[in-house]
Coordinates of C-alpha atoms in Angstrom, one line a residue:
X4 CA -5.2 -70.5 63.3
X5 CA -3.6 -73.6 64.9
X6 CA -2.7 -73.6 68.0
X7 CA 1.0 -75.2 69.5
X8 CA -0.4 -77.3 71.4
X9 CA -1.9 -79.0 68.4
X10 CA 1.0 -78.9 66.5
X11 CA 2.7 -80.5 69.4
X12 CA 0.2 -83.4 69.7
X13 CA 0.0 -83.6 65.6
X14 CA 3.7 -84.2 65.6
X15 CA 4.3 -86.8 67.9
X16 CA 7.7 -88.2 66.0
X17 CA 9.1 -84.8 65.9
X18 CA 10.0 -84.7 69.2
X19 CA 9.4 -81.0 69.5
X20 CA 9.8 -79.7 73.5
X21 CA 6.5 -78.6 74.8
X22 CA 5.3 -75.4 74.4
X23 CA 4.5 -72.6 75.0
X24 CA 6.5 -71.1 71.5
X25 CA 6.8 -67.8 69.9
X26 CA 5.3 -67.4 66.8
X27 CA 8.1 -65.8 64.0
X28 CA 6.9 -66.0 61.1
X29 CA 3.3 -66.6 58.6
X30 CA 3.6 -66.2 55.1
X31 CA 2.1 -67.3 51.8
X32 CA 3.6 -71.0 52.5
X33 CA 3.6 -71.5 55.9
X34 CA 3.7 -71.0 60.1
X35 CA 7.3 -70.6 61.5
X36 CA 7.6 -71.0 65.2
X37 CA 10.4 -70.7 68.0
X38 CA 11.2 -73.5 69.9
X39 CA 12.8 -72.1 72.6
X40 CA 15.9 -74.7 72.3
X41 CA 17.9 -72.6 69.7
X42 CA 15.5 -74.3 66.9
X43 CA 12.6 -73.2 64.5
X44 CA 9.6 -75.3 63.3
X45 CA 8.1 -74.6 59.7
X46 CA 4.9 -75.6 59.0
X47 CA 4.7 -75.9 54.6
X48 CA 0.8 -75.6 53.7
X49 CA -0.3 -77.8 51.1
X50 CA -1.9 -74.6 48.8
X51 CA 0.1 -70.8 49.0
X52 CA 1.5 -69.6 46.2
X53 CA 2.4 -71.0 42.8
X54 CA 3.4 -74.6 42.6
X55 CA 2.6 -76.7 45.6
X56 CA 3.3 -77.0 49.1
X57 CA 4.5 -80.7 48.8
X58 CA 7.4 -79.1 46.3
X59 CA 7.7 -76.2 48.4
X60 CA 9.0 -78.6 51.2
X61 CA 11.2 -81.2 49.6
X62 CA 12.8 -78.3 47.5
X63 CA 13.6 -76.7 51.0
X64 CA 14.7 -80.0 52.8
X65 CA 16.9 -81.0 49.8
X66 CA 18.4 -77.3 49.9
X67 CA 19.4 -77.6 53.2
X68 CA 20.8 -80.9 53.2
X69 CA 23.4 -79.6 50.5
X70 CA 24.0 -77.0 51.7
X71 CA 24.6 -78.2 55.3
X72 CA 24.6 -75.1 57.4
X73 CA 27.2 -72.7 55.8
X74 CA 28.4 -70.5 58.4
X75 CA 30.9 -68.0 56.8
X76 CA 30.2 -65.5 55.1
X77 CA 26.7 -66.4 54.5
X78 CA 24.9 -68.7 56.9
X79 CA 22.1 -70.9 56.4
X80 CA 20.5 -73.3 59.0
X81 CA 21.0 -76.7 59.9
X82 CA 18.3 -78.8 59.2
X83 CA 17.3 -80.8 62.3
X84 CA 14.6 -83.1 61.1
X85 CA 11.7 -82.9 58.6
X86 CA 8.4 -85.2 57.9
X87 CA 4.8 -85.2 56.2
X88 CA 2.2 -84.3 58.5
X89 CA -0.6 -87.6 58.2
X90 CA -4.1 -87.4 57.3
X91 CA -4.9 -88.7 61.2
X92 CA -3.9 -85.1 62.2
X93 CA -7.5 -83.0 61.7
X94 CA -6.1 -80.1 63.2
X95 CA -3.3 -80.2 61.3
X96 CA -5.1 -80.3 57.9
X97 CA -4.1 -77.5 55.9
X98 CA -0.3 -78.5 56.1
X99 CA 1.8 -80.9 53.9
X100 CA 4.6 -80.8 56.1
X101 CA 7.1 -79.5 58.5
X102 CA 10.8 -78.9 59.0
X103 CA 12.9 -78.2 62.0
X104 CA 16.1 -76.3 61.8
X105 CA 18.0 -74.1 63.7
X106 CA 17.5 -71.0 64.4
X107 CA 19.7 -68.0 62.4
X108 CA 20.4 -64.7 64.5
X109 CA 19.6 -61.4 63.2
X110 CA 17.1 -58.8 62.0
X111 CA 15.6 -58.8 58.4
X112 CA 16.1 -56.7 55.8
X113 CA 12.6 -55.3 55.5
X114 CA 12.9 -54.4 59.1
X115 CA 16.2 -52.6 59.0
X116 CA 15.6 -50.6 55.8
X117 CA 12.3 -49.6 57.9
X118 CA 14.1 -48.4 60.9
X119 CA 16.9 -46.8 58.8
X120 CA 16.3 -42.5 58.0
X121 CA 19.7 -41.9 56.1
X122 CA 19.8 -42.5 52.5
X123 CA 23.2 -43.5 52.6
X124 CA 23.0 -46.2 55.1
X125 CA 19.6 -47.6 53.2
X126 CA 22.1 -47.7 49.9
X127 CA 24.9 -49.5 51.9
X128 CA 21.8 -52.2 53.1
X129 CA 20.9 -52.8 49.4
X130 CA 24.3 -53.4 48.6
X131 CA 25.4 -55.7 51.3
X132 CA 21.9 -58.1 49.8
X133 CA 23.4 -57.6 46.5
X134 CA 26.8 -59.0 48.3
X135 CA 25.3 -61.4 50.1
X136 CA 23.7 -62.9 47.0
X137 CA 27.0 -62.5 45.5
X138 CA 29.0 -64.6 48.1
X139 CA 26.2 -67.1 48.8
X140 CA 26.8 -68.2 44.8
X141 CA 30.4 -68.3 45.6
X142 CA 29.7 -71.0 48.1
X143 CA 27.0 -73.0 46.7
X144 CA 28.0 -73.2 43.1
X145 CA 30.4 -76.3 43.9
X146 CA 27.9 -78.2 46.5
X147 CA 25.7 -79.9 44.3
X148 CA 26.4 -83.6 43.5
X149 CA 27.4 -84.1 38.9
X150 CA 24.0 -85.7 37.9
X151 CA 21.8 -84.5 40.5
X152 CA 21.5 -80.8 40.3
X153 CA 18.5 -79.0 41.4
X154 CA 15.3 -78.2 38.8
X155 CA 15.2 -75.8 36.9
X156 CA 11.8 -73.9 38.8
X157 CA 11.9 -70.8 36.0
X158 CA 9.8 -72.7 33.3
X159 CA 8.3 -74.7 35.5
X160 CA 6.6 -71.5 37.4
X161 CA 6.5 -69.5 34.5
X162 CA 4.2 -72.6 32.6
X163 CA 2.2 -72.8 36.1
X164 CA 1.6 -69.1 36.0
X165 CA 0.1 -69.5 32.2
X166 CA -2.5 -72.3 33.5
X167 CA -3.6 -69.8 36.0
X168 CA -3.5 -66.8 34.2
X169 CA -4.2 -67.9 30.7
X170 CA -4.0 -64.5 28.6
X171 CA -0.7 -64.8 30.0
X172 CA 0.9 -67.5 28.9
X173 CA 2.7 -65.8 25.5
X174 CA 4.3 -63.2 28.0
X175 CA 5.2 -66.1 29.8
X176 CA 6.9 -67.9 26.8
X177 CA 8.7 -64.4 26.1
X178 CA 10.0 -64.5 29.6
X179 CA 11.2 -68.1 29.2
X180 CA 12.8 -67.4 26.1
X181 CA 15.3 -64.8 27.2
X182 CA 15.7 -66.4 30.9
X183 CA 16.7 -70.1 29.0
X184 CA 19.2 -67.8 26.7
X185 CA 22.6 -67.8 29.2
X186 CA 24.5 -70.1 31.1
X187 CA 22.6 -71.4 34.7
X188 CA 23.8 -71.2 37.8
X189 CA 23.7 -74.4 39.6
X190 CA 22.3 -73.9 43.2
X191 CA 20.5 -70.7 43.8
X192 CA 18.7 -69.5 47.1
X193 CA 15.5 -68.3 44.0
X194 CA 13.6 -66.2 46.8
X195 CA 16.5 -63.8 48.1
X196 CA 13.6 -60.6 49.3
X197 CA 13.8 -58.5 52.1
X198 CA 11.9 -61.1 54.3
X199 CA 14.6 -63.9 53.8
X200 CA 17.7 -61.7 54.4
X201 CA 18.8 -61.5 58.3
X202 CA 21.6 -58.9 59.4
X203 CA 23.1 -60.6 62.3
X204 CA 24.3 -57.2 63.3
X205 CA 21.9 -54.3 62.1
X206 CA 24.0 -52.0 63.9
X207 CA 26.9 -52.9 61.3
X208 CA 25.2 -53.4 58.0
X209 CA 28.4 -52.8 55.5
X210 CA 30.0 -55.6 57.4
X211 CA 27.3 -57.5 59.3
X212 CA 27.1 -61.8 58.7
X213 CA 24.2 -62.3 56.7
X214 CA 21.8 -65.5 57.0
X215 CA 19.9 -66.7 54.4
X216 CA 16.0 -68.6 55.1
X217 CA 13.4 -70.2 53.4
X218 CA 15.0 -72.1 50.9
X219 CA 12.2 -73.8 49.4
X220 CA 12.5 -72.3 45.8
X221 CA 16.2 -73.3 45.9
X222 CA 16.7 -73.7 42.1
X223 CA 19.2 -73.6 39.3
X224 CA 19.0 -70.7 37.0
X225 CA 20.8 -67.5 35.7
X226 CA 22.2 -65.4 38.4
X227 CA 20.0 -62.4 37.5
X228 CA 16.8 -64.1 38.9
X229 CA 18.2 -64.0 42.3
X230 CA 17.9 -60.2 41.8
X231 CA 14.6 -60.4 40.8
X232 CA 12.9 -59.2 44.1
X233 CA 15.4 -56.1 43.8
X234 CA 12.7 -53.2 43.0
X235 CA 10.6 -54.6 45.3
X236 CA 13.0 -54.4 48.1
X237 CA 14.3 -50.8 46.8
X238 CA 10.3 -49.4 46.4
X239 CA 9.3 -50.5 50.1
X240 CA 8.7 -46.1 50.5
X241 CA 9.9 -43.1 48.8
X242 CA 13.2 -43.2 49.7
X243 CA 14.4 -45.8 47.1
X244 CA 16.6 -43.6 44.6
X245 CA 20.1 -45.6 44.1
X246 CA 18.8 -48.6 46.1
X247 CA 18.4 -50.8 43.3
X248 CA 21.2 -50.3 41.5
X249 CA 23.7 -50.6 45.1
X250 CA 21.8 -54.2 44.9
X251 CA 23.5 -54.8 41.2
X252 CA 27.0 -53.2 42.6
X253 CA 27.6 -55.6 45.6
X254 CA 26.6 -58.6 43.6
X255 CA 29.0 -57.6 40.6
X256 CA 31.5 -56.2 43.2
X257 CA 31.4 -59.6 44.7
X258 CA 31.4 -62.1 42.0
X259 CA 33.2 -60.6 38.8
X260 CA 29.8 -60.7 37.0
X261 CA 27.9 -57.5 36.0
X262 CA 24.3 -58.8 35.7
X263 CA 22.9 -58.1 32.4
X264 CA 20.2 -55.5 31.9
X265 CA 18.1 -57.8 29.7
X266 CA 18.2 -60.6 32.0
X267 CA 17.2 -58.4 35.1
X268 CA 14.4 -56.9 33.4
X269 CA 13.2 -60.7 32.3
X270 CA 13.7 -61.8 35.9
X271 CA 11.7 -58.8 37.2
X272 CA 9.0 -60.0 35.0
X273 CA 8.7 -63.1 36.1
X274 CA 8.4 -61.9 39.1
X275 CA 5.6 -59.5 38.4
X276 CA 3.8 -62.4 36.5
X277 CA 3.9 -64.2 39.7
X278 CA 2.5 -61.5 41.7
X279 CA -0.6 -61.7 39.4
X280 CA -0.7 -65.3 39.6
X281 CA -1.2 -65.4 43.4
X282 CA -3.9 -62.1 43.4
X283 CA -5.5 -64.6 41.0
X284 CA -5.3 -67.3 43.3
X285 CA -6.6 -65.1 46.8
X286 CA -4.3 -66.4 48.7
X287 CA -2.8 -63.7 50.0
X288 CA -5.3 -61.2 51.5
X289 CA -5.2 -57.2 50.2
X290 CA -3.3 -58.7 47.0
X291 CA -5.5 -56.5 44.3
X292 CA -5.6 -58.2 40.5
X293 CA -5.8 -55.1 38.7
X294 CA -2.9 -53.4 40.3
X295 CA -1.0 -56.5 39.9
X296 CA -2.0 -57.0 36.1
X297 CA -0.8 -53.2 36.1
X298 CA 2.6 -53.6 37.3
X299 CA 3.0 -57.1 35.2
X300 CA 2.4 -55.3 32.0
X301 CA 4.6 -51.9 33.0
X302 CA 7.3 -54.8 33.2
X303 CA 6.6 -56.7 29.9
X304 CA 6.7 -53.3 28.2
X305 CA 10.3 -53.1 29.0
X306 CA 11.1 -56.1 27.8
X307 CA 10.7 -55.3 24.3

């Protein structure tokens, strides 16, 4: 694993302060570290997931730009500077790129619906994401520029997923099919799961600020992918009865729009078919390819 005081020497034009910083985050894409200064530093791999790592950065950098740090009621960071890492930088040779931005208060929602015993107060968590998501549409539907909107990432992953998984690809063409059938939104977050949700005060989930990170499959599309982690968050343990569907309420509570069933279920397959993508790829250590061929099909099933 690198070390920050590579990082720090790697990145001379970034102007980072010295460390020592707290490591925050590691995921599929990428290293996220703690300045110190009230700012982050995101280190994009160049292979994670689906897609690339190249992609992965731009699409965030671009999302961030636009949407030029909301702060009410959904925040989202500032973006602070960005760059691709050079090929003069050994150490630094399994990363594309980085981004610094600030740093967003709060605990995430995979954390909180941990800590949290009662039922009821796991249901009002689900539905404030589900409002979240709700509100966050309300703010960015009117920030991208006529004639520059962002790409349409649903058939590009969905195509990407059927070059990797190749017995896949005429589930994949189903899934496009019905996904390509309504009316796009123009600026979703694409990645809302319990990782990239913050409550700013856990203590106060029905009415806590809610920050929003790792934009970096910032998309348009129909509303009901932005649901699509939704089981996922619900079926974290046994207590997920309701969860899903408090989700559903807040968004449609929020926005006017009651997400449609057939939509959901097509956005939930895509992200099932995406699960079995990565096992395929071993990126992500303990993902099994049987299990996740399993769930993919279970999915497709209900699709019809």
């Amino acid at each position: 694993m690198v070390t920050e005081t590579a990082i720090h020497a790697g990145l001379p034009n970034a102007r980072l302060p010295a460390p020592p910083w707290r490591r925050i985050g590691h995921g599929v894409w990428g290293d996220v570290f703690d300045l110190g200064d009230g700012s982050v530093l995101k280190l994009v791999r160049h292979h994670g997931g689906i897609g690339s790592g190249r992609d992965i950065l731009f699409g965030e950098v671009r999302a961030l730009d636009l949407l030029r740090g909301l702060t009410s009621p959904v925040t989202t960071a500032a973006l602070h500077g960005f760059g691709e890492i050079d090929a003069d930088a050994p150490a630094l040779e399994d990363f594309c790129g980085w981004i610094r931005m600030g740093r967003l208060p709060g605990v995430t929602a995979s954390a909180l619906l941990a800590d949290t015993r009662s039922r009821d107060d796991r249901i009002t968590i689900m539905r404030r994401i589900g409002e979240a998501a709700g509100q966050f549409h309300q703010q960015s539907g009117s920030l991208v520029p006529e004639g520059a909107g962002l790409p349409d990432l649903t058939a590009r992953r969905l195509s990407e997923i059927s070059e990797i998984v190749p017995d896949m690809r005429v589930y994949c063409e189903r899934v496009d099919a019905v996904l390509q059938g309504a009316d796009p939104h123009p600026f979703l977050h694409g990645d809302i799961n319990g990782g990239n949700v913050l409550f700013a005060d856990p203590a106060a989930p029905a009415t806590s600020a809610i920050g929003l990170i790792d934009l970096g499959e910032a998309q348009c599309g129909v509303t009901e992918i932005e649901l699509r982690h939704l089981h996922d968050i619900a079926s974290s343990d046994a207590r997920s009865d309701g969860m899903a569907d408090a989700m559903i309420e807040g968004y449609a509570a929020t926005t006017g729009h009651t997400p449609r069933p057939e939509l959901l279920t097509a956005a939930y397959c895509l992200n099932t078919l995406g699960t079995l993508a990565i096992a395929r790829l071993v990126t992500v250590p303990g993902l099994d390819e049987s299990r996740a061929r399993q769930a993919a099909m279970a999915a497709l099933a209900k699709l019809g």
